Amino acid sequence: MIKPRIGQGYDVHRLEEGKPFWIGGILVPHTHGAIGHSDADVLIHVICDALLGAANLRDIGYHYSDQSPEFKGIDSKILLRDVAQKIRAKGYEIGNIDSVVALQRPKLMPHIENMKQCLAEVLQIPVDDISIKATTTERLGFVGREEGVEAHAVALIYSKVV
Ligand SMILES: [Zn+2]
């Protein structure tokens, strides 16, 4: 019997002019970039939280504290790789991931395929098991005012129960 488990992730980062914009593991050319303790990759952070939540392994802040100098400016792909390791160490395999990024500008569509390739490689899963969607908020709220970027993800993991 296979027991599936589901998890969700939610995250927001502020956007600031002149910063590099790391999202989905790649650098997206833009006038603004996300800021945070790490490289502020909002999409990777929600995928980490969705996976950790599915395995009931707390959250990203618990494992990689934003107070710790060890994680200052860290490439979030390193955190994602580590999360996948924690999931597998607890006896789970990743089923699929679905995510959505809310961002007013720039359009993410031209970058989505690259992001999927990149994250699938980090997670060691087929590209078809990771979905990334993008939306604007019709100029409403902090996303609409281009003050921030928001992301959500759900992840399914499973263990083989005998
Ligand atoms: Zn974050």
mmCIF file of C-alpha atoms in Angstrom, residues 40-138:
data_model
loop_
_atom_site.group_PDB
_atom_site.id
_atom_site.type_symbol
_atom_site.label_atom_id
_atom_site.label_comp_id
_atom_site.label_asym_id
_atom_site.label_seq_id
_atom_site.Cartn_x
_atom_site.Cartn_y
_atom_site.Cartn_z
ATOM 1 C CA ALA A 40 15.511 35.266 -1.390
ATOM 2 C CA ASP A 41 14.296 32.713 -3.952
ATOM 3 C CA VAL A 42 10.613 32.770 -3.051
ATOM 4 C CA LEU A 43 9.692 29.841 -5.297
ATOM 5 C CA ILE A 44 12.334 27.528 -3.861
ATOM 6 C CA HIS A 45 11.317 28.543 -0.344
ATOM 7 C CA VAL A 46 7.682 27.549 -0.842
ATOM 8 C CA ILE A 47 8.682 24.243 -2.401
ATOM 9 C CA CYS A 48 10.949 23.552 0.596
ATOM 10 C CA ASP A 49 8.084 24.349 2.978
ATOM 11 C CA ALA A 50 5.581 22.236 1.043
ATOM 12 C CA LEU A 51 7.941 19.242 1.118
ATOM 13 C CA LEU A 52 8.851 19.718 4.776
ATOM 14 C CA GLY A 53 5.178 20.128 5.682
ATOM 15 C CA ALA A 54 4.218 16.953 3.832
ATOM 16 C CA ALA A 55 6.779 15.007 5.868
ATOM 17 C CA ASN A 56 5.832 16.872 9.078
ATOM 18 C CA LEU A 57 9.399 18.157 9.377
ATOM 19 C CA ARG A 58 8.623 21.722 10.587
ATOM 20 C CA ASP A 59 9.551 24.572 8.203
ATOM 21 C CA ILE A 60 12.406 26.226 6.373
ATOM 22 C CA GLY A 61 13.005 28.805 9.134
ATOM 23 C CA TYR A 62 13.386 26.016 11.688
ATOM 24 C CA HIS A 63 16.099 24.196 9.720
ATOM 25 C CA TYR A 64 17.893 27.186 8.155
ATOM 26 C CA SER A 65 17.480 30.095 10.552
ATOM 27 C CA ASP A 66 17.565 33.620 9.128
ATOM 28 C CA GLN A 67 19.530 34.544 12.264
ATOM 29 C CA SER A 68 22.353 32.203 11.319
ATOM 30 C CA PRO A 69 25.392 33.637 9.475
ATOM 31 C CA GLU A 70 25.814 30.158 7.942
ATOM 32 C CA PHE A 71 22.834 30.821 5.662
ATOM 33 C CA LYS A 72 23.455 34.484 4.834
ATOM 34 C CA GLY A 73 23.232 34.971 1.065
ATOM 35 C CA ILE A 74 23.062 31.197 0.560
ATOM 36 C CA ASP A 75 21.962 29.765 -2.793
ATOM 37 C CA SER A 76 18.481 28.393 -2.020
ATOM 38 C CA LYS A 77 19.174 25.415 -4.313
ATOM 39 C CA ILE A 78 21.492 24.146 -1.552
ATOM 40 C CA LEU A 79 18.596 24.327 0.905
ATOM 41 C CA LEU A 80 16.258 22.578 -1.540
ATOM 42 C CA ARG A 81 18.748 19.770 -2.108
ATOM 43 C CA ASP A 82 19.063 19.355 1.651
ATOM 44 C CA VAL A 83 15.279 19.313 2.107
ATOM 45 C CA ALA A 84 14.962 16.544 -0.500
ATOM 46 C CA GLN A 85 17.582 14.613 1.434
ATOM 47 C CA LYS A 86 15.626 15.024 4.697
ATOM 48 C CA ILE A 87 12.436 13.825 2.971
ATOM 49 C CA ARG A 88 14.156 10.725 1.600
ATOM 50 C CA ALA A 89 15.946 10.079 4.906
ATOM 51 C CA LYS A 90 12.499 9.857 6.554
ATOM 52 C CA GLY A 91 11.507 7.210 4.019
ATOM 53 C CA TYR A 92 9.483 9.307 1.575
ATOM 54 C CA GLU A 93 9.726 9.836 -2.155
ATOM 55 C CA ILE A 94 8.521 12.975 -3.942
ATOM 56 C CA GLY A 95 5.353 12.509 -5.991
ATOM 57 C CA ASN A 96 4.694 15.873 -7.615
ATOM 58 C CA ILE A 97 4.824 19.578 -6.900
ATOM 59 C CA ASP A 98 2.496 22.323 -8.076
ATOM 60 C CA SER A 99 3.277 25.975 -7.511
ATOM 61 C CA VAL A 100 2.214 29.487 -8.395
ATOM 62 C CA VAL A 101 4.121 32.759 -8.279
ATOM 63 C CA ALA A 102 2.293 36.085 -7.981
ATOM 64 C CA LEU A 103 4.347 38.841 -9.565
ATOM 65 C CA GLN A 104 3.314 41.958 -11.445
ATOM 66 C CA ARG A 105 6.515 42.329 -13.508
ATOM 67 C CA PRO A 106 8.454 40.916 -15.315
ATOM 68 C CA LYS A 107 6.588 38.141 -17.137
ATOM 69 C CA LEU A 108 7.872 34.809 -15.886
ATOM 70 C CA MET A 109 6.453 32.743 -18.719
ATOM 71 C CA PRO A 110 9.666 32.816 -20.819
ATOM 72 C CA HIS A 111 11.627 31.466 -17.816
ATOM 73 C CA ILE A 112 9.328 28.761 -16.521
ATOM 74 C CA GLU A 113 10.775 25.922 -18.576
ATOM 75 C CA ASN A 114 14.298 26.750 -17.327
ATOM 76 C CA MET A 115 13.076 26.904 -13.735
ATOM 77 C CA LYS A 116 11.399 23.506 -14.053
ATOM 78 C CA GLN A 117 14.557 21.949 -15.531
ATOM 79 C CA CYS A 118 16.684 23.457 -12.798
ATOM 80 C CA LEU A 119 14.466 22.442 -9.864
ATOM 81 C CA ALA A 120 13.820 18.942 -11.219
ATOM 82 C CA GLU A 121 17.567 18.420 -11.383
ATOM 83 C CA VAL A 122 18.112 19.671 -7.824
ATOM 84 C CA LEU A 123 15.293 17.462 -6.521
ATOM 85 C CA GLN A 124 16.253 14.490 -8.729
ATOM 86 C CA ILE A 125 12.715 14.124 -10.033
ATOM 87 C CA PRO A 126 11.308 14.088 -13.578
ATOM 88 C CA VAL A 127 10.549 17.542 -15.036
ATOM 89 C CA ASP A 128 6.951 16.405 -15.526
ATOM 90 C CA ASP A 129 6.558 16.149 -11.731
ATOM 91 C CA ILE A 130 7.038 19.850 -11.173
ATOM 92 C CA SER A 131 4.565 22.495 -12.265
ATOM 93 C CA ILE A 132 5.175 26.240 -12.031
ATOM 94 C CA LYS A 133 2.450 28.748 -12.775
ATOM 95 C CA ALA A 134 2.619 32.530 -12.801
ATOM 96 C CA THR A 135 0.001 35.191 -12.242
ATOM 97 C CA THR A 136 -0.207 38.932 -11.708
ATOM 98 C CA THR A 137 -2.620 40.359 -9.145
ATOM 99 C CA GLU A 138 -4.206 42.771 -11.624
#
